[in-house]
Tab-separated table of C-alpha atoms and ligand atoms in Angstrom:
chain	number	residue	atom	x	y	z
A	1369	UNK	CA	0.000	0.000	0.000
A	1370	UNK	CA	1.109	3.499	-0.795
A	1371	UNK	CA	1.498	6.016	1.994
A	1372	UNK	CA	-1.350	8.447	2.788
A	1373	UNK	CA	0.896	11.336	1.761
A	1374	UNK	CA	0.990	10.149	-1.848
A	1375	UNK	CA	-2.754	10.381	-2.389
A	1376	UNK	CA	-4.717	13.127	-4.063
A	1377	UNK	CA	-8.492	12.889	-3.742
A	1378	UNK	CA	-9.834	10.841	-0.847
A	1379	UNK	CA	-13.532	9.960	-0.885
A	1380	UNK	CA	-14.639	9.180	2.657
A	1381	UNK	CA	-17.828	8.348	4.521
A	1382	UNK	CA	-18.502	10.437	7.617
A	1383	UNK	CA	-21.068	8.027	9.096
A	1384	UNK	CA	-24.758	8.664	9.777
A	1385	UNK	CA	-24.541	11.820	11.907
A	1386	UNK	CA	-23.075	11.090	15.321
A	1387	UNK	CA	-19.535	12.510	14.977
A	1388	UNK	CA	-18.157	9.520	16.882
A	1389	UNK	CA	-19.456	7.133	14.230
A	1390	UNK	CA	-16.639	7.877	11.786
A	1391	UNK	CA	-13.692	5.562	11.164
A	1392	UNK	CA	-10.259	6.376	12.596
A	1393	UNK	CA	-8.968	6.399	9.034
A	1394	UNK	CA	-11.515	8.997	7.878
A	1395	UNK	CA	-10.845	11.138	10.955
A	1396	UNK	CA	-7.110	11.076	10.123
A	1397	UNK	CA	-8.011	12.154	6.590
A	1398	UNK	CA	-9.922	15.165	8.013
A	1399	UNK	CA	-6.888	16.140	10.090
A	1400	UNK	CA	-4.569	15.821	7.113
A	1401	UNK	CA	-6.647	17.415	4.303
A	1402	UNK	CA	-5.811	20.715	2.600
A	1403	UNK	CA	-9.382	21.019	1.306
A	1404	UNK	CA	-12.585	19.323	2.477
A	1405	UNK	CA	-15.662	19.286	0.229
A	1406	UNK	CA	-18.521	18.212	2.478
A	1407	UNK	CA	-22.233	17.439	2.246
A	1408	UNK	CA	-25.266	18.655	4.198
A	1409	UNK	CA	-25.535	15.460	6.276
A	1410	UNK	CA	-21.916	15.570	7.494
A	1411	UNK	CA	-21.638	16.467	11.210
A	1412	UNK	CA	-20.207	19.992	11.612
A	1413	UNK	CA	-18.422	18.779	14.763
A	1414	UNK	CA	-16.233	16.557	12.600
A	1415	UNK	CA	-15.031	19.541	10.621
A	1416	UNK	CA	-13.560	21.033	13.814
A	1417	UNK	CA	-10.817	18.392	13.522
A	1418	UNK	CA	-9.427	19.883	10.309
A	1419	UNK	CA	-5.985	21.494	10.207
A	1420	UNK	CA	-5.550	25.240	10.672
A	1421	UNK	CA	-5.098	26.161	7.036
A	1422	UNK	CA	-7.672	23.720	5.697
A	1423	UNK	CA	-10.236	25.076	3.251
A	1424	UNK	CA	-13.809	23.971	4.004
A	1425	UNK	CA	-16.132	23.909	1.010
A	1426	UNK	CA	-19.829	23.157	1.411
A	1427	UNK	CA	-21.299	21.345	-1.593
A	1428	UNK	CA	-24.513	20.102	-0.016
A	1429	UNK	CA	-27.657	18.962	-1.746
A	1430	UNK	CA	-30.446	18.915	0.839
A	1431	UNK	CA	-33.827	17.634	-0.259
A	1432	UNK	CA	-35.832	20.339	-1.985
A	1433	UNK	CA	-32.804	22.637	-2.233
A	1434	UNK	CA	-30.300	21.829	-4.930
A	1435	UNK	CA	-27.495	24.236	-4.212
A	1436	UNK	CA	-24.919	22.369	-6.291
A	1437	UNK	CA	-25.488	20.117	-9.266
A	1438	UNK	CA	-23.513	16.873	-9.495
A	1439	UNK	CA	-21.589	18.306	-12.466
A	1440	UNK	CA	-20.553	21.340	-10.415
A	1441	UNK	CA	-19.378	19.106	-7.567
A	1442	UNK	CA	-17.351	16.941	-9.981
A	1443	UNK	CA	-15.711	20.054	-11.414
A	1444	UNK	CA	-14.977	21.476	-7.951
A	1445	UNK	CA	-13.240	18.243	-6.917
A	1446	UNK	CA	-11.021	18.391	-10.000
A	1447	UNK	CA	-10.449	22.132	-9.547
A	1448	UNK	CA	-9.188	21.724	-5.977
A	1449	UNK	CA	-7.236	18.542	-6.748
A	1450	UNK	CA	-5.229	20.438	-9.347
A	1451	UNK	CA	-4.290	23.129	-6.808
A	1452	UNK	CA	-3.946	21.317	-3.496
A	1453	UNK	CA	-2.141	18.087	-2.706
A	1454	UNK	CA	-4.723	16.469	-0.425
A	1455	UNK	CA	-8.416	16.917	-1.199
A	1456	UNK	CA	-11.014	15.158	0.938
A	1457	UNK	CA	-14.513	14.565	-0.391
A	1458	UNK	CA	-16.544	13.854	2.757
A	1459	UNK	CA	-20.036	12.392	2.411
A	1460	UNK	CA	-22.740	11.332	4.862
A	1461	UNK	CA	-22.971	7.623	5.667
A	1462	UNK	CA	-21.071	5.512	3.165
A	1463	UNK	CA	-20.027	7.302	-0.040
A	1464	UNK	CA	-21.178	4.432	-2.278
A	1465	UNK	CA	-24.646	3.948	-0.759
A	1466	UNK	CA	-26.857	6.191	-2.903
A	1467	UNK	CA	-24.076	8.746	-2.616
A	1468	UNK	CA	-22.905	9.123	-6.240
A	1469	UNK	CA	-19.393	8.677	-4.867
A	1470	UNK	CA	-18.382	6.378	-7.671
A	1471	UNK	CA	-19.363	8.931	-10.320
A	1472	UNK	CA	-17.183	11.535	-8.595
A	1473	UNK	CA	-14.214	9.173	-8.522
A	1474	UNK	CA	-14.686	8.150	-12.161
A	1475	UNK	CA	-14.700	11.814	-13.150
A	1476	UNK	CA	-11.497	12.485	-11.177
A	1477	UNK	CA	-9.703	9.322	-12.397
A	1478	UNK	CA	-10.457	10.214	-16.043
A	1479	UNK	CA	-8.617	13.471	-15.423
A	1480	UNK	CA	-5.557	11.638	-14.148
A	1481	UNK	CA	-6.173	12.239	-10.445
A	1482	UNK	CA	-5.100	9.641	-7.921
A	1483	UNK	CA	-7.974	8.544	-5.675
A	1484	UNK	CA	-8.694	6.517	-2.544
A	1485	UNK	CA	-11.936	5.441	-0.822
A	1486	UNK	CA	-12.651	5.170	2.893
A	1487	UNK	CA	-15.995	3.499	3.641
A	1488	UNK	CA	-18.421	4.842	6.217
A	1489	UNK	CA	-21.257	3.525	8.376
A	1490	UNK	CA	-24.346	3.882	6.242
A	1491	UNK	CA	-27.637	5.206	7.624
A	1492	UNK	CA	-29.113	2.075	6.008
A	1493	UNK	CA	-27.716	0.107	8.937
A	1494	UNK	CA	-27.189	2.813	11.554
A	1495	UNK	CA	-30.736	4.223	11.472
A	1496	UNK	CA	-32.532	0.936	12.243
A	1497	UNK	CA	-29.858	0.218	14.848
A	1498	UNK	CA	-30.321	3.644	16.486
A	1499	UNK	CA	-34.009	2.783	16.917
A	1500	UNK	CA	-33.100	-0.606	18.409
A	1501	UNK	CA	-34.144	-2.532	15.268
A	1502	UNK	CA	-31.821	-5.368	14.185
A	1503	UNK	CA	-31.725	-5.559	10.360
A	1504	UNK	CA	-31.380	-9.333	10.630
A	1505	UNK	CA	-32.317	-11.729	13.409
A	1506	UNK	CA	-32.040	-15.487	13.353
A	1507	UNK	CA	-35.451	-17.059	12.949
A	1508	UNK	CA	-37.104	-13.751	11.974
A	1509	UNK	CA	-35.467	-12.611	8.736
A	1510	UNK	CA	-32.929	-14.138	6.410
A	1511	UNK	CA	-31.707	-11.050	4.590
A	1512	UNK	CA	-32.099	-7.315	4.225
A	1513	UNK	CA	-32.480	-5.125	1.165
A	1514	UNK	CA	-31.489	-1.502	0.884
A	1515	UNK	CA	-33.438	0.346	-1.754
A	1516	UNK	CA	-34.251	3.896	-2.767
A	1517	UNK	CA	-37.765	5.290	-2.649
A	1518	UNK	CA	-37.578	6.794	-6.090
A	1519	UNK	CA	-35.278	6.556	-9.112
A	1520	UNK	CA	-33.719	9.677	-10.660
A	1521	UNK	CA	-36.247	9.226	-13.504
A	1522	UNK	CA	-39.058	9.886	-11.006
A	1523	UNK	CA	-40.349	6.298	-11.220
A	1524	UNK	CA	-40.510	3.624	-8.560
A	1525	UNK	CA	-37.729	1.075	-8.885
A	1526	UNK	CA	-38.832	-2.356	-10.097
A	1527	UNK	CA	-36.837	-3.663	-7.125
A	1528	UNK	CA	-39.461	-2.139	-4.845
A	1529	UNK	CA	-42.044	-4.582	-6.187
A	1530	UNK	CA	-39.583	-7.483	-5.800
A	1531	UNK	CA	-38.559	-6.407	-2.293
A	1532	UNK	CA	-42.159	-6.124	-1.178
A	1533	UNK	CA	-42.791	-9.675	-2.437
A	1534	UNK	CA	-39.820	-11.062	-0.478
A	1535	UNK	CA	-39.749	-11.825	3.240
A	1536	UNK	CA	-36.607	-9.712	3.740
A	1537	UNK	CA	-36.194	-6.676	5.962
A	1538	UNK	CA	-36.422	-3.718	3.576
A	1539	UNK	CA	-34.616	-0.477	4.356
A	1540	UNK	CA	-35.728	2.437	2.194
A	1541	UNK	CA	-33.645	5.589	1.777
A	1542	UNK	CA	-34.987	8.839	0.313
A	1543	UNK	CA	-38.511	7.462	0.583
A	1544	UNK	CA	-40.357	10.041	2.676
A	1545	UNK	CA	-41.863	12.072	-0.166
A	1546	UNK	CA	-43.658	8.994	-1.491
A	1547	UNK	CA	-44.015	6.979	1.712
A	1548	UNK	CA	-47.735	6.385	1.179
A	1549	UNK	CA	-47.295	4.961	-2.337
A	1550	UNK	CA	-44.260	2.912	-1.262
A	1551	UNK	CA	-46.106	1.387	1.688
A	1552	UNK	CA	-48.920	0.365	-0.664
A	1553	UNK	CA	-46.572	-2.121	-2.368
A	1554	UNK	CA	-46.008	-3.830	1.001
A	1555	UNK	CA	-49.614	-3.641	2.032
A	1556	UNK	CA	-50.647	-5.414	-1.174
A	1557	UNK	CA	-47.790	-7.905	-1.435
A	1558	UNK	CA	-47.317	-8.718	2.266
A	1559	UNK	CA	-50.061	-7.609	4.638
A	1560	UNK	CA	-51.545	-4.269	5.761
A	1561	UNK	CA	-50.304	-5.209	9.232
A	1562	UNK	CA	-46.667	-5.744	8.198
A	1563	UNK	CA	-44.533	-3.863	10.801
A	1564	UNK	CA	-42.859	-0.614	9.681
A	1565	UNK	CA	-40.823	2.151	11.289
A	1566	UNK	CA	-39.416	5.532	10.319
A	1567	UNK	CA	-36.182	6.844	11.839
A	1568	UNK	CA	-35.432	10.538	11.374
A	1569	UNK	CA	-31.971	12.139	11.828
A	1570	UNK	CA	-30.694	8.861	13.259
A	1571	UNK	CA	-27.770	9.000	15.693
A	1572	UNK	CA	-27.981	12.799	16.074
A	1573	UNK	CA	-29.445	15.033	18.821
A	1574	UNK	CA	-32.483	15.485	16.584
A	1575	UNK	CA	-33.255	11.776	16.269
A	1576	UNK	CA	-36.900	10.756	16.438
A	1577	UNK	CA	-38.728	7.643	15.307
A	1578	UNK	CA	-42.169	6.091	14.978
A	1579	UNK	CA	-43.266	2.492	14.759
A	1580	UNK	CA	-46.463	1.033	13.335
A	1581	UNK	CA	-47.407	-0.950	10.278
A	1582	UNK	CA	-47.374	-0.324	6.553
A	1583	UNK	CA	-50.979	0.951	6.632
A	1584	UNK	CA	-50.527	3.597	9.302
A	1585	UNK	CA	-46.816	4.520	9.284
A	1586	UNK	CA	-47.228	7.411	6.802
A	1587	UNK	CA	-49.854	9.141	8.954
A	1588	UNK	CA	-47.963	8.373	12.190
A	1589	UNK	CA	-44.826	9.988	10.734
A	1590	UNK	CA	-46.811	13.012	9.513
A	1591	UNK	CA	-48.413	13.390	12.948
A	1592	UNK	CA	-44.970	13.461	14.574
A	1593	UNK	CA	-43.705	15.930	11.980
A	1594	UNK	CA	-41.164	13.405	10.699
A	1595	UNK	CA	-39.932	13.958	7.144
A	1596	UNK	CA	-36.618	13.773	5.293
A	1597	UNK	CA	-33.869	12.778	6.115
A	1598	UNK	CA	-35.301	9.538	7.364
A	1599	UNK	CA	-34.985	5.834	6.789
A	1600	UNK	CA	-38.069	3.607	6.477
A	1601	UNK	CA	-37.754	0.037	7.748
A	1602	UNK	CA	-40.267	-2.650	6.811
A	1603	UNK	CA	-40.345	-6.183	8.184
A	1604	UNK	CA	-40.876	-8.399	11.212
A	1605	UNK	CA	-37.637	-7.158	12.816
A	1606	UNK	CA	-39.370	-3.846	13.594
A	1607	UNK	CA	-41.256	-5.681	16.345
A	1608	UNK	CA	-37.952	-6.970	17.740
A	1609	UNK	CA	-36.822	-3.483	18.772
A	1610	UNK	CA	-35.672	-3.435	22.382
A	1611	UNK	CA	-35.661	0.366	22.505
A	1612	UNK	CA	-38.641	0.770	24.852
A	1613	UNK	CA	-37.157	-1.771	27.260
A	1614	UNK	CA	-33.761	-0.087	27.144
A	1615	UNK	CA	-35.363	3.328	27.784
A	1616	UNK	CA	-37.480	1.998	30.676
A	1617	UNK	CA	-34.392	0.414	32.232
A	1618	UNK	CA	-32.465	3.679	31.850
A	1619	UNK	CA	-35.332	5.475	33.588
A	1620	UNK	CA	-35.268	2.964	36.449
A	1621	UNK	CA	-31.485	3.358	36.696
A	1622	UNK	CA	-31.866	7.146	36.826
A	1623	UNK	CA	-34.513	6.916	39.527
A	1624	UNK	CA	-32.292	4.582	41.565
A	1625	UNK	CA	-29.369	6.974	41.110
A	1626	UNK	CA	-31.459	9.959	42.291
B	2334	SAH	N1	-24.701	7.740	1.632
B	2334	SAH	C1	-25.741	7.901	2.623
B	2334	SAH	C2	-27.106	7.984	1.984
B	2334	SAH	C3	-27.292	9.177	1.063
B	2334	SAH	S1	-28.908	9.278	0.409
B	2334	SAH	C4	-25.654	6.767	3.646
B	2334	SAH	O1	-24.938	5.783	3.415
B	2334	SAH	O2	-26.277	6.895	4.689
B	2334	SAH	C5	-29.680	10.348	1.612
B	2334	SAH	C6	-30.690	9.567	2.410
B	2334	SAH	O3	-30.041	8.804	3.412
B	2334	SAH	C7	-31.682	10.426	3.182
B	2334	SAH	O4	-32.753	10.856	2.367
B	2334	SAH	C8	-32.165	9.440	4.227
B	2334	SAH	O5	-33.064	8.506	3.683
B	2334	SAH	C9	-30.864	8.694	4.541
B	2334	SAH	N2	-30.142	9.247	5.720
B	2334	SAH	C10	-28.894	9.723	5.738
B	2334	SAH	N3	-28.529	10.074	6.998
B	2334	SAH	C11	-29.587	9.791	7.784
B	2334	SAH	C12	-29.829	9.892	9.179
B	2334	SAH	N4	-28.923	10.368	10.017
B	2334	SAH	N5	-31.044	9.487	9.640
B	2334	SAH	C13	-31.976	8.991	8.824
B	2334	SAH	N6	-31.798	8.881	7.488
B	2334	SAH	C14	-30.618	9.255	6.973
């Protein structure tokens, strides 16, 4: 392996939101970078670890507000890589999970830039976990699927139909805008009582979640004011969440301590 100092553009995952859920390797990259291009879902606390002269460039694309197009981001990466020796492209979760990270690297590689990837903890796994939901459990589910609510074309993915016909845990990213329509697939192909949960801003101070079934989860989420960014989880594992028990025990512990 080549030394870190020889690399040009590093594409790294910052994890789901909790600044402690980043890898040691990605944290070292933050400390070492000359320029950091970061997304909206990257914890601002992580950026405090950058070096004194480091240039911080926000290139976020929050839902409903497209401040930077993908083409502009690609060009910015190449622009900075040609001027600085260590450019870090920091993305929420894992850079390859619905993150367009591969497109950014392809663009940079075609322009002769040396690249490296550091994976991150994806919200696809961290969000269910933060709500106490195991994505797999022996005897309950045999696999889990991670799918997107909507394709770039504005259509539902054909995988959504397949996933809803399987018995797998299904984790849906970017699905809040069309949660009602998405849940209909599961209601029809599984059962209207199939368990479902929504986890909003998982692993951050703003985390909130609701649990129900595929027939009522959209209205439960709306009632709680839960929208994007959130992960929808469908499957029997939702009923395996130990969160309430953990919270009750914490409460008992606190009472005992007081
Ligand atoms: N690469 C990211 C996903 C980018 S797509 C990852 O691996 O996590 C953006 C979507 O991810 C959001 O619309 C939402 O569905 C999900 N997401 C990202 N961070 C989240 C968080 N902290 N809590 C809940 N959902 C999150």
